[in-house]
Amino acid sequence: MTSAAPLVHVSTADAVTTLTLDSPHNRNALSTRLMAELHAGLASAAADPEVRAVVLGHAGKVFCAGADLSEATGADPTVGPRGLVELQRAIVDCAKPVIAVIQGHVRAGGMGLVGAADLAIAGPASTFAFTEVRLGLAPAVISLPLRPKLDPRAASRYYLTGEVFDSAEAARIGLITSATDSVESTEVALKGVLDALRLGSPQGLAESKRLANAEVVRSFERDADELVELSARLFGSEEAQEGMRSFLEKRPARWVR
C-alpha cells in the first residue's frame, strides 16, 4: 500500500526552503492534514542552520480557499480555529523570514496565512476576499496577524462587504508587500528579496523579524482565546450552518436580498 501524496511539497536549495501547497481537490483548503504538513515543513526549515528564508507558494489557481468546510463540524468546535491560530503563530514565530508568493485566489482563512507571512508578493492573477460575512461567519482568528497590518478603513470595507479585490489593492491596504504585473516580474521580485535575505546573518534575521512582528505577537497574546471562542460560536450557529450549506449547494443563502 503506497502512502498518500503530500499536500505540502518541501524542497530546499540555495539556502531557501520552499513549501508548496498542493491540495487541488479542495483548493488548498486548510484541512487538518495540510496544516500538519505545513507545520512540519516550517519546523524543518527553522531547524536547518543553512536555511535563510522560507517561501510559501502553491500549485494551481488557488493559493488557499480557507477552512476545509468538510471538517467544520465536530465534538469540539474550537479545534479548527485553534489549529489555524497555531499555524499562523508558527509562521510568525519561525526564526526565518517567510515570504508568501501568490499567483492565484486567496479567500477567508487563506488570508491569515498571507497576513502571518513577513513578506507577500502577488501576481496579476491573484484575487483576495474576506468571504466569511457571506457565510454567517466573521474573519475572527485570521484578524490576529491582519489587524496590525491592514489599513483600518479598508479592513472595515472588505470585512463587511466580502468584495473581491486585486493585488494592487492588496498592496495599497497593507495585506501584501508588493503587486507585480506578470509571472516573470513576480519571479524577479522574489529573487531580489531572497538575494537580500541571503546576505543577512541568522541572528540578525531572527531578531529583526521579532522586532517587525512585535505588534502581531501582542495581538496573539491578547486576543487569541477570545477570537477562538468567537469563531467556534459562529461556526456552530444556525446562520453559519445555512451559509455553509448554501455555499456547498451553490445557491444563495436565505438572508440574501
Tab-separated table of N, CA and C in Angstrom, residues 20-179:
chain	number	residue	atom	x	y	z
A	20	THR	N	5.218	24.228	-0.841
A	20	THR	CA	4.225	24.415	-1.890
A	20	THR	C	2.935	23.703	-1.527
A	21	LEU	N	1.863	24.467	-1.344
A	21	LEU	CA	0.555	23.885	-1.065
A	21	LEU	C	0.050	23.201	-2.330
A	22	ASP	N	-0.330	21.930	-2.221
A	22	ASP	CA	-0.763	21.177	-3.402
A	22	ASP	C	-1.871	20.211	-3.005
A	23	SER	N	-3.053	20.795	-2.790
A	23	SER	CA	-4.236	20.014	-2.433
A	23	SER	C	-5.377	20.411	-3.362
A	24	PRO	N	-5.286	20.017	-4.644
A	24	PRO	CA	-6.232	20.533	-5.644
A	24	PRO	C	-7.677	20.132	-5.418
A	25	HIS	N	-7.901	19.002	-4.739
A	25	HIS	CA	-9.278	18.530	-4.595
A	25	HIS	C	-10.136	19.476	-3.764
A	26	ASN	N	-9.497	20.296	-2.891
A	26	ASN	CA	-10.274	21.248	-2.090
A	26	ASN	C	-9.700	22.666	-2.156
A	27	ARG	N	-8.997	22.958	-3.249
A	27	ARG	CA	-8.460	24.302	-3.494
A	27	ARG	C	-7.520	24.743	-2.370
A	28	ASN	N	-6.655	23.829	-1.977
A	28	ASN	CA	-5.656	24.101	-0.935
A	28	ASN	C	-6.305	24.591	0.361
A	29	ALA	N	-7.481	24.055	0.662
A	29	ALA	CA	-8.151	24.414	1.912
A	29	ALA	C	-7.353	23.903	3.106
A	30	LEU	N	-7.608	24.536	4.254
A	30	LEU	CA	-6.820	24.260	5.454
A	30	LEU	C	-7.362	23.044	6.196
A	31	SER	N	-7.169	21.890	5.601
A	31	SER	CA	-7.539	20.636	6.255
A	31	SER	C	-6.571	20.341	7.388
A	32	THR	N	-6.970	19.441	8.258
A	32	THR	CA	-6.104	19.049	9.368
A	32	THR	C	-4.766	18.528	8.851
A	33	ARG	N	-4.827	17.731	7.789
A	33	ARG	CA	-3.591	17.143	7.254
A	33	ARG	C	-2.706	18.194	6.603
A	34	LEU	N	-3.287	19.090	5.819
A	34	LEU	CA	-2.457	20.115	5.184
A	34	LEU	C	-1.785	20.987	6.234
A	35	MET	N	-2.527	21.363	7.278
A	35	MET	CA	-1.932	22.212	8.318
A	35	MET	C	-0.815	21.475	9.048
A	36	ALA	N	-1.000	20.165	9.287
A	36	ALA	CA	0.054	19.391	9.947
A	36	ALA	C	1.314	19.327	9.091
A	37	GLU	N	1.150	19.145	7.776
A	37	GLU	CA	2.310	19.085	6.887
A	37	GLU	C	2.991	20.452	6.789
A	38	LEU	N	2.199	21.518	6.818
A	38	LEU	CA	2.787	22.850	6.777
A	38	LEU	C	3.565	23.138	8.059
A	39	HIS	N	3.007	22.736	9.198
A	39	HIS	CA	3.734	22.846	10.470
A	39	HIS	C	5.078	22.127	10.381
A	40	ALA	N	5.057	20.902	9.866
A	40	ALA	CA	6.279	20.104	9.801
A	40	ALA	C	7.315	20.764	8.888
A	41	GLY	N	6.869	21.310	7.767
A	41	GLY	CA	7.792	21.978	6.862
A	41	GLY	C	8.420	23.214	7.480
A	42	LEU	N	7.605	23.980	8.196
A	42	LEU	CA	8.134	25.161	8.883
A	42	LEU	C	9.155	24.761	9.943
A	43	ALA	N	8.840	23.713	10.709
A	43	ALA	CA	9.748	23.265	11.771
A	43	ALA	C	11.073	22.789	11.193
A	44	SER	N	10.998	22.083	10.065
A	44	SER	CA	12.224	21.598	9.432
A	44	SER	C	13.097	22.761	8.960
A	45	ALA	N	12.457	23.767	8.349
A	45	ALA	CA	13.211	24.933	7.891
A	45	ALA	C	13.820	25.693	9.059
A	46	ALA	N	13.046	25.837	10.128
A	46	ALA	CA	13.528	26.560	11.299
A	46	ALA	C	14.736	25.883	11.925
A	47	ALA	N	14.779	24.555	11.839
A	47	ALA	CA	15.858	23.797	12.482
A	47	ALA	C	17.108	23.695	11.625
A	48	ASP	N	17.023	24.076	10.361
A	48	ASP	CA	18.164	23.933	9.451
A	48	ASP	C	19.030	25.199	9.505
A	49	PRO	N	20.254	25.108	10.030
A	49	PRO	CA	21.091	26.306	10.161
A	49	PRO	C	21.510	26.902	8.822
A	50	GLU	N	21.390	26.148	7.747
A	50	GLU	CA	21.777	26.655	6.430
A	50	GLU	C	20.663	27.441	5.745
A	51	VAL	N	19.443	27.328	6.243
A	51	VAL	CA	18.298	27.997	5.614
A	51	VAL	C	18.208	29.440	6.099
A	52	ARG	N	18.036	30.362	5.154
A	52	ARG	CA	17.901	31.778	5.494
A	52	ARG	C	16.484	32.291	5.326
A	53	ALA	N	15.649	31.599	4.528
A	53	ALA	CA	14.292	32.081	4.278
A	53	ALA	C	13.397	30.920	3.887
A	54	VAL	N	12.092	31.137	4.033
A	54	VAL	CA	11.075	30.157	3.656
A	54	VAL	C	10.133	30.821	2.658
A	55	VAL	N	9.889	30.149	1.552
A	55	VAL	CA	8.919	30.616	0.568
A	55	VAL	C	7.673	29.748	0.681
A	56	LEU	N	6.519	30.393	0.827
A	56	LEU	CA	5.237	29.694	0.892
A	56	LEU	C	4.510	29.936	-0.426
A	57	GLY	N	4.440	28.895	-1.254
A	57	GLY	CA	3.817	29.007	-2.559
A	57	GLY	C	2.668	28.035	-2.714
A	58	HIS	N	2.209	27.870	-3.952
A	58	HIS	CA	1.060	26.998	-4.171
A	58	HIS	C	1.072	26.459	-5.589
A	59	ALA	N	0.455	25.303	-5.764
A	59	ALA	CA	0.177	24.755	-7.084
A	59	ALA	C	-1.270	25.099	-7.439
A	60	GLY	N	-1.548	25.256	-8.717
A	60	GLY	CA	-2.902	25.521	-9.159
A	60	GLY	C	-3.290	26.984	-9.081
A	61	LYS	N	-4.556	27.248	-9.366
A	61	LYS	CA	-5.058	28.608	-9.490
A	61	LYS	C	-5.515	29.215	-8.166
A	62	VAL	N	-5.455	28.450	-7.088
A	62	VAL	CA	-5.893	28.941	-5.779
A	62	VAL	C	-4.745	28.806	-4.789
A	63	PHE	N	-4.381	29.921	-4.157
A	63	PHE	CA	-3.369	29.873	-3.100
A	63	PHE	C	-3.922	29.113	-1.902
A	64	CYS	N	-5.069	29.559	-1.398
A	64	CYS	CA	-5.718	28.863	-0.283
A	64	CYS	C	-7.153	29.361	-0.178
A	65	ALA	N	-8.102	28.414	-0.130
A	65	ALA	CA	-9.527	28.753	-0.095
A	65	ALA	C	-10.060	28.949	1.313
A	66	GLY	N	-9.216	28.780	2.328
A	66	GLY	CA	-9.681	28.950	3.705
A	66	GLY	C	-9.954	27.622	4.377
A	67	ALA	N	-10.854	27.637	5.336
A	67	ALA	CA	-11.154	26.438	6.119
A	67	ALA	C	-11.692	25.325	5.224
A	68	ASP	N	-11.383	24.102	5.590
A	68	ASP	CA	-11.960	22.943	4.917
A	68	ASP	C	-13.341	22.714	5.523
A	69	LEU	N	-14.386	23.106	4.795
A	69	LEU	CA	-15.742	23.049	5.352
A	69	LEU	C	-16.187	21.628	5.642
A	70	SER	N	-15.561	20.646	5.015
A	70	SER	CA	-15.918	19.258	5.314
A	70	SER	C	-15.488	18.851	6.716
A	71	GLU	N	-14.588	19.637	7.335
A	71	GLU	CA	-14.129	19.361	8.694
A	71	GLU	C	-14.680	20.376	9.695
A	72	ALA	N	-15.681	21.148	9.266
A	72	ALA	CA	-16.147	22.265	10.092
A	72	ALA	C	-17.008	21.841	11.254
A	73	THR	N	-17.426	20.593	11.296
A	73	THR	CA	-18.226	20.121	12.411
A	73	THR	C	-17.436	19.091	13.199
A	74	GLY	N	-17.703	19.018	14.478
A	74	GLY	CA	-17.001	18.063	15.328
A	74	GLY	C	-17.414	18.246	16.767
A	75	ALA	N	-16.940	17.352	17.621
A	75	ALA	CA	-17.340	17.410	19.022
A	75	ALA	C	-16.869	18.688	19.695
A	76	ASP	N	-15.676	19.157	19.326
A	76	ASP	CA	-15.125	20.372	19.917
A	76	ASP	C	-14.994	21.438	18.833
A	77	PRO	N	-15.876	22.440	18.819
A	77	PRO	CA	-15.849	23.436	17.748
A	77	PRO	C	-14.658	24.372	17.799
A	78	THR	N	-13.855	24.313	18.859
A	78	THR	CA	-12.671	25.175	18.928
A	78	THR	C	-11.457	24.563	18.244
A	79	VAL	N	-11.536	23.286	17.849
A	79	VAL	CA	-10.368	22.611	17.286
A	79	VAL	C	-9.898	23.289	16.008
A	80	GLY	N	-10.829	23.557	15.084
A	80	GLY	CA	-10.455	24.170	13.816
A	80	GLY	C	-9.814	25.541	13.982
A	81	PRO	N	-10.526	26.483	14.646
A	81	PRO	CA	-9.914	27.803	14.822
A	81	PRO	C	-8.637	27.781	15.650
A	82	ARG	N	-8.554	26.919	16.647
A	82	ARG	CA	-7.316	26.828	17.424
A	82	ARG	C	-6.172	26.343	16.549
A	83	GLY	N	-6.462	25.390	15.662
A	83	GLY	CA	-5.425	24.907	14.766
A	83	GLY	C	-4.912	26.000	13.843
A	84	LEU	N	-5.821	26.860	13.361
A	84	LEU	CA	-5.384	27.946	12.490
A	84	LEU	C	-4.591	28.989	13.257
A	85	VAL	N	-4.979	29.257	14.497
A	85	VAL	CA	-4.186	30.162	15.337
A	85	VAL	C	-2.766	29.630	15.473
A	86	GLU	N	-2.647	28.337	15.769
A	86	GLU	CA	-1.322	27.752	15.976
A	86	GLU	C	-0.492	27.779	14.698
A	87	LEU	N	-1.136	27.567	13.539
A	87	LEU	CA	-0.396	27.602	12.283
A	87	LEU	C	0.082	29.022	11.975
A	88	GLN	N	-0.797	29.999	12.137
A	88	GLN	CA	-0.393	31.382	11.906
A	88	GLN	C	0.732	31.779	12.851
A	89	ARG	N	0.630	31.371	14.110
A	89	ARG	CA	1.661	31.709	15.087
A	89	ARG	C	2.980	31.027	14.739
A	90	ALA	N	2.914	29.818	14.169
A	90	ALA	CA	4.144	29.139	13.762
A	90	ALA	C	4.856	29.908	12.655
A	91	ILE	N	4.095	30.508	11.746
A	91	ILE	CA	4.698	31.326	10.696
A	91	ILE	C	5.333	32.570	11.305
A	92	VAL	N	4.598	33.208	12.214
A	92	VAL	CA	5.107	34.418	12.869
A	92	VAL	C	6.343	34.111	13.700
A	93	ASP	N	6.329	32.990	14.415
A	93	ASP	CA	7.421	32.660	15.335
A	93	ASP	C	8.617	32.013	14.657
A	94	CYS	N	8.461	31.543	13.422
A	94	CYS	CA	9.598	30.935	12.715
A	94	CYS	C	10.742	31.940	12.658
A	95	ALA	N	11.925	31.518	13.054
A	95	ALA	CA	13.071	32.443	13.092
A	95	ALA	C	13.518	32.874	11.697
A	96	LYS	N	13.068	32.182	10.673
A	96	LYS	CA	13.426	32.523	9.307
A	96	LYS	C	12.316	33.367	8.680
A	97	PRO	N	12.643	34.386	7.900
A	97	PRO	CA	11.610	35.156	7.203
A	97	PRO	C	10.784	34.248	6.290
A	98	VAL	N	9.472	34.450	6.299
A	98	VAL	CA	8.554	33.674	5.469
A	98	VAL	C	7.962	34.605	4.407
A	99	ILE	N	8.114	34.214	3.146
A	99	ILE	CA	7.622	35.022	2.029
A	99	ILE	C	6.509	34.255	1.328
A	100	ALA	N	5.301	34.806	1.324
A	100	ALA	CA	4.203	34.207	0.571
A	100	ALA	C	4.279	34.685	-0.874
A	101	VAL	N	4.205	33.751	-1.804
A	101	VAL	CA	4.221	34.072	-3.233
A	101	VAL	C	2.905	33.579	-3.823
A	102	ILE	N	2.113	34.518	-4.312
A	102	ILE	CA	0.718	34.246	-4.656
A	102	ILE	C	0.495	34.491	-6.138
A	103	GLN	N	0.009	33.461	-6.815
A	103	GLN	CA	-0.332	33.569	-8.235
A	103	GLN	C	-1.736	33.016	-8.450
A	104	GLY	N	-2.637	33.331	-7.546
A	104	GLY	CA	-3.990	32.799	-7.648
A	104	GLY	C	-4.891	33.418	-6.601
A	105	HIS	N	-5.976	32.744	-6.299
A	105	HIS	CA	-7.019	33.297	-5.452
A	105	HIS	C	-6.762	32.977	-3.972
A	106	VAL	N	-7.079	33.935	-3.123
A	106	VAL	CA	-6.946	33.773	-1.675
A	106	VAL	C	-8.276	34.151	-1.042
A	107	ARG	N	-8.795	33.290	-0.197
A	107	ARG	CA	-10.072	33.541	0.431
A	107	ARG	C	-10.005	33.194	1.923
A	108	ALA	N	-10.772	33.937	2.709
A	108	ALA	CA	-11.046	33.612	4.108
A	108	ALA	C	-9.773	33.226	4.862
A	109	GLY	N	-9.724	31.997	5.394
A	109	GLY	CA	-8.581	31.598	6.208
A	109	GLY	C	-7.253	31.691	5.494
A	110	GLY	N	-7.255	31.599	4.158
A	110	GLY	CA	-6.015	31.777	3.415
A	110	GLY	C	-5.430	33.160	3.598
A	111	MET	N	-6.314	34.132	3.879
A	111	MET	CA	-5.841	35.492	4.123
A	111	MET	C	-4.982	35.545	5.387
A	112	GLY	N	-5.282	34.661	6.336
A	112	GLY	CA	-4.493	34.617	7.560
A	112	GLY	C	-3.069	34.163	7.308
A	113	LEU	N	-2.892	33.217	6.387
A	113	LEU	CA	-1.531	32.791	6.034
A	113	LEU	C	-0.753	33.941	5.412
A	114	VAL	N	-1.426	34.695	4.528
A	114	VAL	CA	-0.779	35.843	3.905
A	114	VAL	C	-0.411	36.882	4.960
A	115	GLY	N	-1.335	37.124	5.882
A	115	GLY	CA	-1.086	38.105	6.935
A	115	GLY	C	0.028	37.697	7.878
A	116	ALA	N	0.146	36.399	8.147
A	116	ALA	CA	1.182	35.922	9.060
A	116	ALA	C	2.570	35.958	8.425
A	117	ALA	N	2.636	35.865	7.092
A	117	ALA	CA	3.932	35.899	6.404
A	117	ALA	C	4.594	37.263	6.607
A	118	ASP	N	5.907	37.256	6.606
A	118	ASP	CA	6.654	38.504	6.778
A	118	ASP	C	6.581	39.387	5.542
A	119	LEU	N	6.638	38.761	4.386
A	119	LEU	CA	6.541	39.460	3.118
A	119	LEU	C	5.572	38.684	2.240
A	120	ALA	N	4.902	39.385	1.328
A	120	ALA	CA	3.987	38.716	0.402
A	120	ALA	C	4.063	39.410	-0.946
A	121	ILE	N	4.242	38.611	-1.990
A	121	ILE	CA	4.322	39.111	-3.356
A	121	ILE	C	3.208	38.444	-4.144
A	122	ALA	N	2.398	39.235	-4.845
A	122	ALA	CA	1.263	38.680	-5.572
A	122	ALA	C	1.276	39.137	-7.018
A	123	GLY	N	1.008	38.199	-7.922
A	123	GLY	CA	0.967	38.486	-9.343
A	123	GLY	C	-0.412	38.901	-9.815
A	124	PRO	N	-0.556	39.167	-11.113
A	124	PRO	CA	-1.795	39.727	-11.643
A	124	PRO	C	-2.983	38.775	-11.621
A	125	ALA	N	-2.750	37.472	-11.501
A	125	ALA	CA	-3.854	36.514	-11.427
A	125	ALA	C	-4.432	36.407	-10.021
A	126	SER	N	-3.840	37.113	-9.070
A	126	SER	CA	-4.253	36.989	-7.672
A	126	SER	C	-5.507	37.813	-7.386
A	127	THR	N	-6.412	37.228	-6.631
A	127	THR	CA	-7.558	37.963	-6.089
A	127	THR	C	-7.720	37.593	-4.634
A	128	PHE	N	-8.367	38.475	-3.887
A	128	PHE	CA	-8.465	38.325	-2.444
A	128	PHE	C	-9.897	38.649	-1.993
A	129	ALA	N	-10.369	37.957	-0.949
A	129	ALA	CA	-11.678	38.305	-0.390
A	129	ALA	C	-11.832	37.717	1.002
A	130	PHE	N	-12.422	38.518	1.885
A	130	PHE	CA	-12.861	38.043	3.196
A	130	PHE	C	-14.309	37.592	3.019
A	131	THR	N	-14.514	36.315	2.717
A	131	THR	CA	-15.843	35.814	2.367
A	131	THR	C	-16.679	35.387	3.568
A	132	GLU	N	-16.110	35.468	4.756
A	132	GLU	CA	-16.791	34.942	5.935
A	132	GLU	C	-18.178	35.541	6.140
A	133	VAL	N	-18.302	36.866	5.936
A	133	VAL	CA	-19.558	37.543	6.221
A	133	VAL	C	-20.709	36.956	5.411
A	134	ARG	N	-20.426	36.401	4.246
A	134	ARG	CA	-21.463	35.838	3.391
A	134	ARG	C	-21.854	34.421	3.794
A	135	LEU	N	-21.115	33.863	4.760
A	135	LEU	CA	-21.406	32.517	5.253
A	135	LEU	C	-21.940	32.532	6.682
A	136	GLY	N	-22.231	33.716	7.208
A	136	GLY	CA	-22.676	33.797	8.595
A	136	GLY	C	-21.535	33.742	9.583
A	137	LEU	N	-20.323	34.035	9.105
A	137	LEU	CA	-19.127	33.975	9.939
A	137	LEU	C	-18.486	35.356	10.016
A	138	ALA	N	-17.309	35.437	10.593
A	138	ALA	CA	-16.521	36.672	10.646
A	138	ALA	C	-15.048	36.288	10.565
A	139	PRO	N	-14.192	37.176	10.056
A	139	PRO	CA	-12.758	36.878	9.969
A	139	PRO	C	-12.106	36.974	11.341
A	140	ALA	N	-12.421	36.016	12.187
A	140	ALA	CA	-12.059	36.103	13.609
A	140	ALA	C	-10.575	35.831	13.830
A	141	VAL	N	-10.155	34.563	13.807
A	141	VAL	CA	-8.763	34.268	14.172
A	141	VAL	C	-7.767	34.777	13.140
A	142	ILE	N	-8.199	34.959	11.886
A	142	ILE	CA	-7.245	35.499	10.913
A	142	ILE	C	-6.958	36.973	11.170
A	143	SER	N	-7.796	37.616	11.990
A	143	SER	CA	-7.530	39.016	12.330
A	143	SER	C	-6.310	39.164	13.230
A	144	LEU	N	-5.874	38.090	13.856
A	144	LEU	CA	-4.733	38.190	14.772
A	144	LEU	C	-3.488	38.732	14.074
A	145	PRO	N	-3.089	38.191	12.908
A	145	PRO	CA	-1.954	38.805	12.222
A	145	PRO	C	-2.347	39.966	11.317
A	146	LEU	N	-3.634	40.041	10.938
A	146	LEU	CA	-4.033	41.017	9.930
A	146	LEU	C	-4.327	42.407	10.484
A	147	ARG	N	-5.005	42.489	11.609
A	147	ARG	CA	-5.412	43.815	12.093
A	147	ARG	C	-4.233	44.751	12.343
A	148	PRO	N	-3.076	44.250	12.823
A	148	PRO	CA	-1.944	45.183	12.982
A	148	PRO	C	-1.363	45.684	11.659
A	149	LYS	N	-1.721	45.045	10.548
A	149	LYS	CA	-1.102	45.380	9.265
A	149	LYS	C	-2.034	46.115	8.308
A	150	LEU	N	-3.342	45.876	8.408
A	150	LEU	CA	-4.274	46.423	7.436
A	150	LEU	C	-4.666	47.860	7.744
A	151	ASP	N	-4.876	48.634	6.682
A	151	ASP	CA	-5.483	49.943	6.829
A	151	ASP	C	-6.866	49.769	7.458
A	152	PRO	N	-7.179	50.471	8.549
A	152	PRO	CA	-8.440	50.223	9.258
A	152	PRO	C	-9.684	50.448	8.406
A	153	ARG	N	-9.700	51.502	7.590
A	153	ARG	CA	-10.862	51.749	6.737
A	153	ARG	C	-11.038	50.629	5.712
A	154	ALA	N	-9.940	50.155	5.173
A	154	ALA	CA	-10.023	49.064	4.212
A	154	ALA	C	-10.501	47.783	4.884
A	155	ALA	N	-10.019	47.517	6.103
A	155	ALA	CA	-10.481	46.343	6.835
A	155	ALA	C	-11.984	46.402	7.032
A	156	SER	N	-12.499	47.570	7.420
A	156	SER	CA	-13.949	47.717	7.600
A	156	SER	C	-14.686	47.393	6.307
A	157	ARG	N	-14.216	47.965	5.211
A	157	ARG	CA	-14.902	47.734	3.930
A	157	ARG	C	-14.903	46.267	3.548
A	158	TYR	N	-13.744	45.654	3.525
A	158	TYR	CA	-13.665	44.308	2.966
A	158	TYR	C	-14.146	43.234	3.941
A	159	TYR	N	-14.008	43.460	5.244
A	159	TYR	CA	-14.626	42.546	6.209
A	159	TYR	C	-16.141	42.540	6.035
A	160	LEU	N	-16.733	43.711	5.845
A	160	LEU	CA	-18.193	43.844	5.832
A	160	LEU	C	-18.814	43.476	4.495
A	161	THR	N	-18.136	43.778	3.398
A	161	THR	CA	-18.741	43.539	2.085
A	161	THR	C	-18.404	42.188	1.484
A	162	GLY	N	-17.263	41.617	1.866
A	162	GLY	CA	-16.828	40.376	1.224
A	162	GLY	C	-16.442	40.552	-0.223
A	163	GLU	N	-16.221	41.795	-0.651
A	163	GLU	CA	-15.866	42.065	-2.046
A	163	GLU	C	-14.519	41.433	-2.416
A	164	VAL	N	-14.403	41.098	-3.683
A	164	VAL	CA	-13.136	40.611	-4.225
A	164	VAL	C	-12.293	41.812	-4.647
A	165	PHE	N	-10.993	41.779	-4.327
A	165	PHE	CA	-10.097	42.849	-4.768
A	165	PHE	C	-8.806	42.254	-5.314
A	166	ASP	N	-8.077	43.079	-6.081
A	166	ASP	CA	-6.906	42.576	-6.783
A	166	ASP	C	-5.621	42.830	-6.005
A	167	SER	N	-4.511	42.439	-6.603
A	167	SER	CA	-3.227	42.523	-5.898
A	167	SER	C	-2.781	43.968	-5.689
A	168	ALA	N	-3.117	44.858	-6.619
A	168	ALA	CA	-2.754	46.262	-6.425
A	168	ALA	C	-3.453	46.831	-5.203
A	169	GLU	N	-4.720	46.519	-5.032
A	169	GLU	CA	-5.454	46.979	-3.850
A	169	GLU	C	-4.924	46.292	-2.591
A	170	ALA	N	-4.573	45.018	-2.706
A	170	ALA	CA	-3.995	44.304	-1.561
A	170	ALA	C	-2.722	44.976	-1.076
A	171	ALA	N	-1.910	45.455	-2.009
A	171	ALA	CA	-0.686	46.169	-1.628
A	171	ALA	C	-1.028	47.518	-1.001
A	172	ARG	N	-2.017	48.203	-1.560
A	172	ARG	CA	-2.385	49.533	-1.047
A	172	ARG	C	-2.842	49.474	0.399
A	173	ILE	N	-3.566	48.415	0.764
A	173	ILE	CA	-4.147	48.357	2.112
A	173	ILE	C	-3.234	47.651	3.116
A	174	GLY	N	-2.078	47.165	2.677
A	174	GLY	CA	-1.135	46.551	3.601
A	174	GLY	C	-1.257	45.048	3.748
A	175	LEU	N	-2.095	44.405	2.937
A	175	LEU	CA	-2.224	42.952	3.020
A	175	LEU	C	-0.986	42.259	2.463
A	176	ILE	N	-0.440	42.791	1.363
A	176	ILE	CA	0.762	42.218	0.764
A	176	ILE	C	1.847	43.290	0.675
A	177	THR	N	3.052	42.839	0.396
A	177	THR	CA	4.184	43.756	0.291
A	177	THR	C	4.243	44.428	-1.067
A	178	SER	N	4.045	43.631	-2.117
A	178	SER	CA	4.130	44.200	-3.459
A	178	SER	C	3.278	43.407	-4.430
A	179	ALA	N	2.756	44.130	-5.438
A	179	ALA	CA	1.988	43.532	-6.530
A	179	ALA	C	2.820	43.608	-7.796
